[in-house]
XYZ file of C-alpha atoms in Angstrom:
404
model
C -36.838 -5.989 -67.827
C -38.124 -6.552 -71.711
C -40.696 -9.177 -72.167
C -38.720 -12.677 -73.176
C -39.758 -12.614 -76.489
C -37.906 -8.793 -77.603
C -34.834 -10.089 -76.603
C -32.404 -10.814 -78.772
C -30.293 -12.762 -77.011
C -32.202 -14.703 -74.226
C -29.840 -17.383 -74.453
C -27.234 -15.560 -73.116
C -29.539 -14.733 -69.748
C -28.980 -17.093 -66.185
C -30.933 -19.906 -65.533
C -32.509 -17.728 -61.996
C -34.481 -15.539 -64.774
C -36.249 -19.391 -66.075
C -36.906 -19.661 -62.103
C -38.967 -16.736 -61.871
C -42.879 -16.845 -63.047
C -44.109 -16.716 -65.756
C -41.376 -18.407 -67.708
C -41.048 -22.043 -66.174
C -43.293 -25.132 -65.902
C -44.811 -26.417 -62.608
C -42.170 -28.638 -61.102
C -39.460 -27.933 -62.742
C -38.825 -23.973 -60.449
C -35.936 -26.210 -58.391
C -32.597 -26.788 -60.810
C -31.845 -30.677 -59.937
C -28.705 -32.264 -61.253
C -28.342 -34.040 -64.898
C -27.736 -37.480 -62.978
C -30.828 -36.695 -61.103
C -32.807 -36.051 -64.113
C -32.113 -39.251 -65.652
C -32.498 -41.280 -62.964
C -36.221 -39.745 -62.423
C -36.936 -40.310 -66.639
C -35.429 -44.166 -66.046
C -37.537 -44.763 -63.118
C -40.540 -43.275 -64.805
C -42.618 -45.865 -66.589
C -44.059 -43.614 -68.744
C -41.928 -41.310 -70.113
C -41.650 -42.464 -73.534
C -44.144 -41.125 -76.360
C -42.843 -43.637 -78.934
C -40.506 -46.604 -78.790
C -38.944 -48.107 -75.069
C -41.663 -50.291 -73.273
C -44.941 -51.096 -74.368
C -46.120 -48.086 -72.042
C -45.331 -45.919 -74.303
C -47.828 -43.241 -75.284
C -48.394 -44.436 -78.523
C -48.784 -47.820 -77.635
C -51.538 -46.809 -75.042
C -53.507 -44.542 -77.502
C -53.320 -47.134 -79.879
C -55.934 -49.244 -78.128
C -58.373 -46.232 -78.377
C -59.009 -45.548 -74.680
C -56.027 -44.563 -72.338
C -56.579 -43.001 -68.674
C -52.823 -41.672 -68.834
C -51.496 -41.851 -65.094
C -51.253 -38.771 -62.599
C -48.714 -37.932 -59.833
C -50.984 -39.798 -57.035
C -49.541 -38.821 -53.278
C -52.808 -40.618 -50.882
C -55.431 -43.070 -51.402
C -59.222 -43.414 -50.499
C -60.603 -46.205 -48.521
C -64.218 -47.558 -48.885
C -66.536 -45.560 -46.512
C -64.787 -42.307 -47.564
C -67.515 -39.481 -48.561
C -67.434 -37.531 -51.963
C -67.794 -33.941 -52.583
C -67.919 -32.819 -56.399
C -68.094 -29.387 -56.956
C -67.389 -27.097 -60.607
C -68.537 -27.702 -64.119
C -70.818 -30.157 -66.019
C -67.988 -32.394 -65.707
C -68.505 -32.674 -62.400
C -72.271 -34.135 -62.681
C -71.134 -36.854 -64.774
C -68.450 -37.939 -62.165
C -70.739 -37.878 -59.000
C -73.373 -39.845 -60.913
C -71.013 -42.338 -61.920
C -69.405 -42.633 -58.158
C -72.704 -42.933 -56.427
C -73.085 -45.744 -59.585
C -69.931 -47.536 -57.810
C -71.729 -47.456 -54.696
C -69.680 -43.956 -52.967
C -71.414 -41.817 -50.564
C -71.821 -38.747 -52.942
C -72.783 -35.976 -50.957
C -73.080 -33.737 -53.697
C -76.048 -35.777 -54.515
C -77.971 -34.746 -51.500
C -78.712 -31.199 -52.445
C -82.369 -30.988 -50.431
C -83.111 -27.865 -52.636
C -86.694 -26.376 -53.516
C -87.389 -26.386 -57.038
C -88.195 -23.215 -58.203
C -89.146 -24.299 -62.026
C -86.058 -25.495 -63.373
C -85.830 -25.628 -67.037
C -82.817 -27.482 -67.490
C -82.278 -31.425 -68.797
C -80.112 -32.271 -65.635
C -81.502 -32.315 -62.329
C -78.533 -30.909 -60.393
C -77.493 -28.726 -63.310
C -78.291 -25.763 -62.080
C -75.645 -25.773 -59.501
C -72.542 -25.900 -62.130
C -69.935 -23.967 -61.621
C -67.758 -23.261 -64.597
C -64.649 -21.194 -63.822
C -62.488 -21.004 -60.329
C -63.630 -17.462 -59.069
C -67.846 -19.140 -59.452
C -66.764 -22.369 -57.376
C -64.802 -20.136 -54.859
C -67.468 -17.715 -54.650
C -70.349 -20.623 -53.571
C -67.692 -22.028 -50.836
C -67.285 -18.569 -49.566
C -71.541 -18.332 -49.055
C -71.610 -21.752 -48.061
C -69.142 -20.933 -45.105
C -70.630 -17.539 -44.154
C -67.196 -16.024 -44.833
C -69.257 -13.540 -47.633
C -72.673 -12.554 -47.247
C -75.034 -13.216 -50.386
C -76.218 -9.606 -51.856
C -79.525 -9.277 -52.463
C -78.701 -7.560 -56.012
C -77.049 -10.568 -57.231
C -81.282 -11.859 -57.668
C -81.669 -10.450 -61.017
C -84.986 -9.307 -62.641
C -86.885 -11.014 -65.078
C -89.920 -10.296 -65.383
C -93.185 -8.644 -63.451
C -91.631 -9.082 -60.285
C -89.467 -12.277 -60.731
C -85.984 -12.472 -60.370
C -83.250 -15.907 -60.480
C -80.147 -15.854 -58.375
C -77.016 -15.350 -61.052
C -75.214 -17.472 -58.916
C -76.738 -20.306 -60.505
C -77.704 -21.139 -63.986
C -80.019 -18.716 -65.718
C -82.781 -21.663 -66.745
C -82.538 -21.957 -62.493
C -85.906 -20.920 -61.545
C -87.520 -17.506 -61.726
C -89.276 -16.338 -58.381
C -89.314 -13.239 -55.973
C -87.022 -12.244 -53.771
C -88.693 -13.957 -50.762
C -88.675 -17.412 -52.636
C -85.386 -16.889 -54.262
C -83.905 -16.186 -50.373
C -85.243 -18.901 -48.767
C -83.751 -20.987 -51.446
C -80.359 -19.509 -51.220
C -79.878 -20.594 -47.560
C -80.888 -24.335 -48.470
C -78.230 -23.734 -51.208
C -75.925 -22.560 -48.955
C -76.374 -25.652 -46.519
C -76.813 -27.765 -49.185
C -72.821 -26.599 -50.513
C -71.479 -26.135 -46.799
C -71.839 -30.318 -47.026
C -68.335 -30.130 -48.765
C -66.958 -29.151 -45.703
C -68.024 -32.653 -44.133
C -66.639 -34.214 -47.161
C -63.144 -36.839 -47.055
C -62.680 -36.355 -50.739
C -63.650 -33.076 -52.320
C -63.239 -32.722 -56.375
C -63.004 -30.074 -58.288
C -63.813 -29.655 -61.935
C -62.704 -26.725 -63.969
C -64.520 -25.757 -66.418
C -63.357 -22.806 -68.437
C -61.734 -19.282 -68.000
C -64.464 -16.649 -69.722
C -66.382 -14.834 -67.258
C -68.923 -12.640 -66.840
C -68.793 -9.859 -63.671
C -71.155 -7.537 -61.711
C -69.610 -4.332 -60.945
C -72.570 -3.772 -58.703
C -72.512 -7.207 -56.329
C -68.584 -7.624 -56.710
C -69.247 -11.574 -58.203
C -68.762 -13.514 -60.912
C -72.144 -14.619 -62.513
C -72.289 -18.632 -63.072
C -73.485 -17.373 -66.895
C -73.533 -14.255 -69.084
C -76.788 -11.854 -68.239
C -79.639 -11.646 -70.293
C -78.763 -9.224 -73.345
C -81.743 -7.105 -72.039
C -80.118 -6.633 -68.464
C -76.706 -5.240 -70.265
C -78.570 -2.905 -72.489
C -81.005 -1.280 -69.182
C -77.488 -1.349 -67.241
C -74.692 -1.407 -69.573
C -72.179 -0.328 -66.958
C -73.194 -2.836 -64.475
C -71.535 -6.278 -66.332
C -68.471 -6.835 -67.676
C -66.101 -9.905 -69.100
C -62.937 -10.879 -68.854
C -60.773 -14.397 -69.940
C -59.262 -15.177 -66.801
C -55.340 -15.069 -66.509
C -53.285 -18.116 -64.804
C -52.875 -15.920 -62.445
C -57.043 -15.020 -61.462
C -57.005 -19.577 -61.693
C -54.169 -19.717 -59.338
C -55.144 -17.280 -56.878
C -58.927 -18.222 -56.885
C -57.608 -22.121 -56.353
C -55.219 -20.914 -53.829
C -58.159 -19.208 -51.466
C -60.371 -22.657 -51.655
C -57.173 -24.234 -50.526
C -57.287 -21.774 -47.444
C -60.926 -22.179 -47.163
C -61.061 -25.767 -47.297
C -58.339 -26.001 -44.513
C -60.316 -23.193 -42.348
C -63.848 -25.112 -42.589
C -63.055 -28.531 -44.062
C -62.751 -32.126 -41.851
C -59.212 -33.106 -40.215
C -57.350 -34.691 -43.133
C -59.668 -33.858 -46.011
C -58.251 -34.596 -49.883
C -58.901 -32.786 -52.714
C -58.525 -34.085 -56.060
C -58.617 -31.287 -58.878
C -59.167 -32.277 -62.785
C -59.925 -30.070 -65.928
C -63.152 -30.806 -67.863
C -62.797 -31.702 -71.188
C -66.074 -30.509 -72.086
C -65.514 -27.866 -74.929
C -66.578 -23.912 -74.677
C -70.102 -23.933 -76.001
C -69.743 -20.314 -77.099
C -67.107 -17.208 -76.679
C -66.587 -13.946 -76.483
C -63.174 -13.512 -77.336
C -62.053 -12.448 -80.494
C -60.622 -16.340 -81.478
C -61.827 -19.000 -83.247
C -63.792 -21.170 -80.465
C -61.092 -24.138 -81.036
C -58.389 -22.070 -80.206
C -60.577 -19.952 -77.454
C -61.237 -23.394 -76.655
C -57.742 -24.760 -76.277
C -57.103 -21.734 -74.566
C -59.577 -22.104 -71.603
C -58.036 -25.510 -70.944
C -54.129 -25.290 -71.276
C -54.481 -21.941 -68.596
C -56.951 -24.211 -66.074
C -54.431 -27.370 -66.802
C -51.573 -24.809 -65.465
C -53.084 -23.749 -62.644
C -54.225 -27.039 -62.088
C -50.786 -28.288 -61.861
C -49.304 -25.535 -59.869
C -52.056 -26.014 -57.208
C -51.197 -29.900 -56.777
C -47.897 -28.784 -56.706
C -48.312 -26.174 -53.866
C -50.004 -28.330 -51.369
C -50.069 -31.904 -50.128
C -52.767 -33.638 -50.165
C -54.049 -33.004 -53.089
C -53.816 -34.770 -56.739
C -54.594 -34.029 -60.182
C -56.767 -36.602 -62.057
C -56.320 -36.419 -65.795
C -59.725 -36.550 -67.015
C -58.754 -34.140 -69.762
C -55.973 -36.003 -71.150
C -58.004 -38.985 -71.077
C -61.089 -37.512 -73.375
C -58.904 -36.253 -75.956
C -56.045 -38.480 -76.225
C -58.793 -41.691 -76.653
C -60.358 -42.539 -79.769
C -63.328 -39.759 -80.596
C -65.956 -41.571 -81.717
C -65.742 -43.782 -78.508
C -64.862 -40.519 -76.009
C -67.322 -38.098 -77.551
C -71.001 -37.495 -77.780
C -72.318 -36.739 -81.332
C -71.874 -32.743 -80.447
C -68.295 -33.170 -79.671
C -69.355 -31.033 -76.849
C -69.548 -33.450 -74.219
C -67.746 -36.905 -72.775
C -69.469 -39.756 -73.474
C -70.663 -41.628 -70.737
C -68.654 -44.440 -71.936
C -65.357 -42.853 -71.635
C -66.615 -41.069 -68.351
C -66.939 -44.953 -66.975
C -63.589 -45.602 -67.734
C -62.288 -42.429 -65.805
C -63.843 -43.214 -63.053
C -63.345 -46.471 -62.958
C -59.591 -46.414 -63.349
C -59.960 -43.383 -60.414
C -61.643 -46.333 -57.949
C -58.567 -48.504 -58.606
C -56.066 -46.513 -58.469
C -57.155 -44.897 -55.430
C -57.690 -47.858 -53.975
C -61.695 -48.443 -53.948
C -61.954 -51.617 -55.860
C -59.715 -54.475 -56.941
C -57.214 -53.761 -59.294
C -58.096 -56.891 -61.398
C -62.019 -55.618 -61.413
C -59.948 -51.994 -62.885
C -58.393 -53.909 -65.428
C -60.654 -55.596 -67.151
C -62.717 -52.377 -67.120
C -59.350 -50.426 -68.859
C -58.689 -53.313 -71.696
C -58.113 -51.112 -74.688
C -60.264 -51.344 -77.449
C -58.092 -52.508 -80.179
C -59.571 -54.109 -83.003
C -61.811 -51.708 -85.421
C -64.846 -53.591 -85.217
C -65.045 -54.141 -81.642
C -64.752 -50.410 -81.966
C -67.373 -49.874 -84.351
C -69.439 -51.725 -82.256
C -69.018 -50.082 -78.776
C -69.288 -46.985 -80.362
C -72.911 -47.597 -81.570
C -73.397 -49.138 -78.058
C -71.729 -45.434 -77.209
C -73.965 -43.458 -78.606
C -77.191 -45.945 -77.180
C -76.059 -45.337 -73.949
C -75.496 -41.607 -74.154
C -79.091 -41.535 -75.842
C -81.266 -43.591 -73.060
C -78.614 -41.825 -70.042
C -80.126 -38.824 -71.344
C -83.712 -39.695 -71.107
C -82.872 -41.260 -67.571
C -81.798 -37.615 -66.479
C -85.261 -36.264 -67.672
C -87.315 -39.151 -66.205
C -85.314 -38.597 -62.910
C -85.532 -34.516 -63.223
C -89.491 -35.382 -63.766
C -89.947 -37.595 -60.775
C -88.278 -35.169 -58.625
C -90.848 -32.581 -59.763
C -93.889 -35.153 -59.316
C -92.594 -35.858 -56.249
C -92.349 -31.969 -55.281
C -95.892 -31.043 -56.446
C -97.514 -34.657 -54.319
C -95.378 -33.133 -51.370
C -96.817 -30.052 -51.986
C -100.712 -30.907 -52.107
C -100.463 -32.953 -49.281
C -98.836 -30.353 -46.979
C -101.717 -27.601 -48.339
């Protein structure tokens, strides 16, 4: 069959063809009545952009921070444990649920350091696209052994483990081992989990022809040009998303606890860098619309599991109050308000504490002013990380000297 666009006449074609992938939207592969589909848009409280009720989209963006509202099919209950697991994204939410007082157990990564370079304690363990956080479940459940080829050289005998970021530590093989297995118990803690969430982070990936994986991040330049058949890249399809999120679905249900949720959001963090041929905005816009897909589809598949729209929530509030002066990363303002709109509607505080969190922010110099207070509070949260990072490693070398 042509592809849709070369034909002519593709309004002539049946409605089964619009049934078949890749031409429909998630939801909408079962024909339902016209009755039906009014009836679901008049019961919908939010299916308006301008004009009806005052929940119209408009309306909401107008007061500068909306947390849109997701198709929600369970709720938590206080006492439930938290597994966060993908991109940057996903350090900023487990920081801010421990904040609320949840058991994050994504927190508790009892990991040697091996010299860590980078500003974020946990950090190193970000996962960025579907195939690198199914890959770490698959070690951390001893369904795929952990090559000893994916510890790349670096220099004079040191290696780090491309599983992880490349500022991760450089060590030998020995230290770099005995690290991985405290990794892999250290990940295998999802399993334990009630509430696992997964952030996805973006589609362009880097492979190793000879270890069969995904790296976390693209190899040193000087490790393509000794072995310039041994790494390639690829922009993952919808398809590579969907399949990847479909196999942690059957791993979850293999390893995970009776009755485990999963709640699966896109970061909005932008693409620092590609290697496509596009402009990085549309690369960019890319990376998210195929993960927001597959997303979709995945919540769709399966119960028990939601999609949380952090995404829609960073870039449909005001910028200078969702956005840190890069315009890379959430600010940890608007990060707040995610998660604290999450705890109430999943039922982990009151909904009149959520509401006075989710006020809107309408007037312009209220918003001039919480911005600056924005940008404080992104400031001195990012020297907390580095005092924390350099405890940890005070802590580690006092552990050490007392133990030799």
């Amino acid at each position: 069959m042509a592809p849709l666009h070369t034909i002519s006449e593709w309004h002539r074609l049946g409605a089964p063809l619009f049934m078949k992938q890749p031409y429909y939207f998630p939801g909408c592969d079962l024909m339902i009545t016209a009755k039906d589909a009014l009836a679901r848009s008049k019961a919908n409280d939010f299916d308006r952009w301008v004009g009806g009720a005052h929940l119209s989209a408009r309306e909401r963006i107008l007061k500068q921070v909306v947390v849109p509202v997701g198709r929600q099919s369970f709720s938590c209950k206080p006492g439930d444990t938290f597994f966060a697991i993908g991109s940057c994204f996903a350090r900023n939410v487990e920081e801010r649920l421990e904040l609320s007082g949840a058991e994050v157990l994504s927190r508790k990564m009892n990991v040697r350091d091996l010299g860590d370079t980078g500003g974020r304690t946990l950090g190193i363990f970000n996962k960025y696209t579907p195939l690198s956080i199914l890959q770490e479940l698959q070690f951390a459940a001893g369904e795929r052994p952990f090559p000893v080829e994916a510890f790349l050289p670096v220099r004079d005998g040191l290696f780090y483990d491309s599983q992880l970021r490349v500022n991760s530590g450089d060590a030998t093989i020995d230290a770099l081992s005995a690290r991985r297995a405290e990794i892999n118990t250290a990940f295998a803690q999802v399993f334990k989990a009630d509430v696992v969430i997964l952030t996805l982070g973006l589609i362009e990936a880097w492979y190793d022809h000879k270890t069969d994986l995904y790296l976390t991040e693209m190899p040193a330049p000087r490790l393509i040009a000794q072995e310039p058949d041994r790494f390639g890249f690829k922009c993952l399809s919808l398809d590579d998303c969907t399949r990847a999120l479909q196999e942690i679905h059957g791993l979850l249900a293999r390893h995970g606890k009776p009755g485990q949720k999963v709640i699966v959001t896109v970061s909005p963090v932008a693409l620092g860098r590609t290697f496509s041929e596009d402009d990085i905005i549309v690369a960019n816009m890319t990376s998210k619309s195929t993960l927001r897909v597959a997303a979709m589809e995945f919540a769709d598949a399966h119960t028990g599991i939601d999609y949380f729209p952090s995404y829609e929530t960073v870039m449909n509030s005001a910028p200078s109050l969702a956005w840190q002066e890069d315009r890379l990363h959430a600010s940890d303002f608007i990060v707040g308000r995610i998660i604290g709109t999450f705890l109430e509607r999943y039922g982990l505080v009151e909904a009149t504490e959520a509401a006075m969190q989710n006020d809107g922010v309408a007037e312009t110099a209220e918003q001039e002013l919480i911005s600056r207070l924005r940008r404080d509070v992104d400031k001195y949260k990012n020297r907390i990380l580095a005092l924390e990072k350099q405890l940890q490693q005070a802590k580690a070398g006092s552990d050490g000297m007392q133990a030799g």
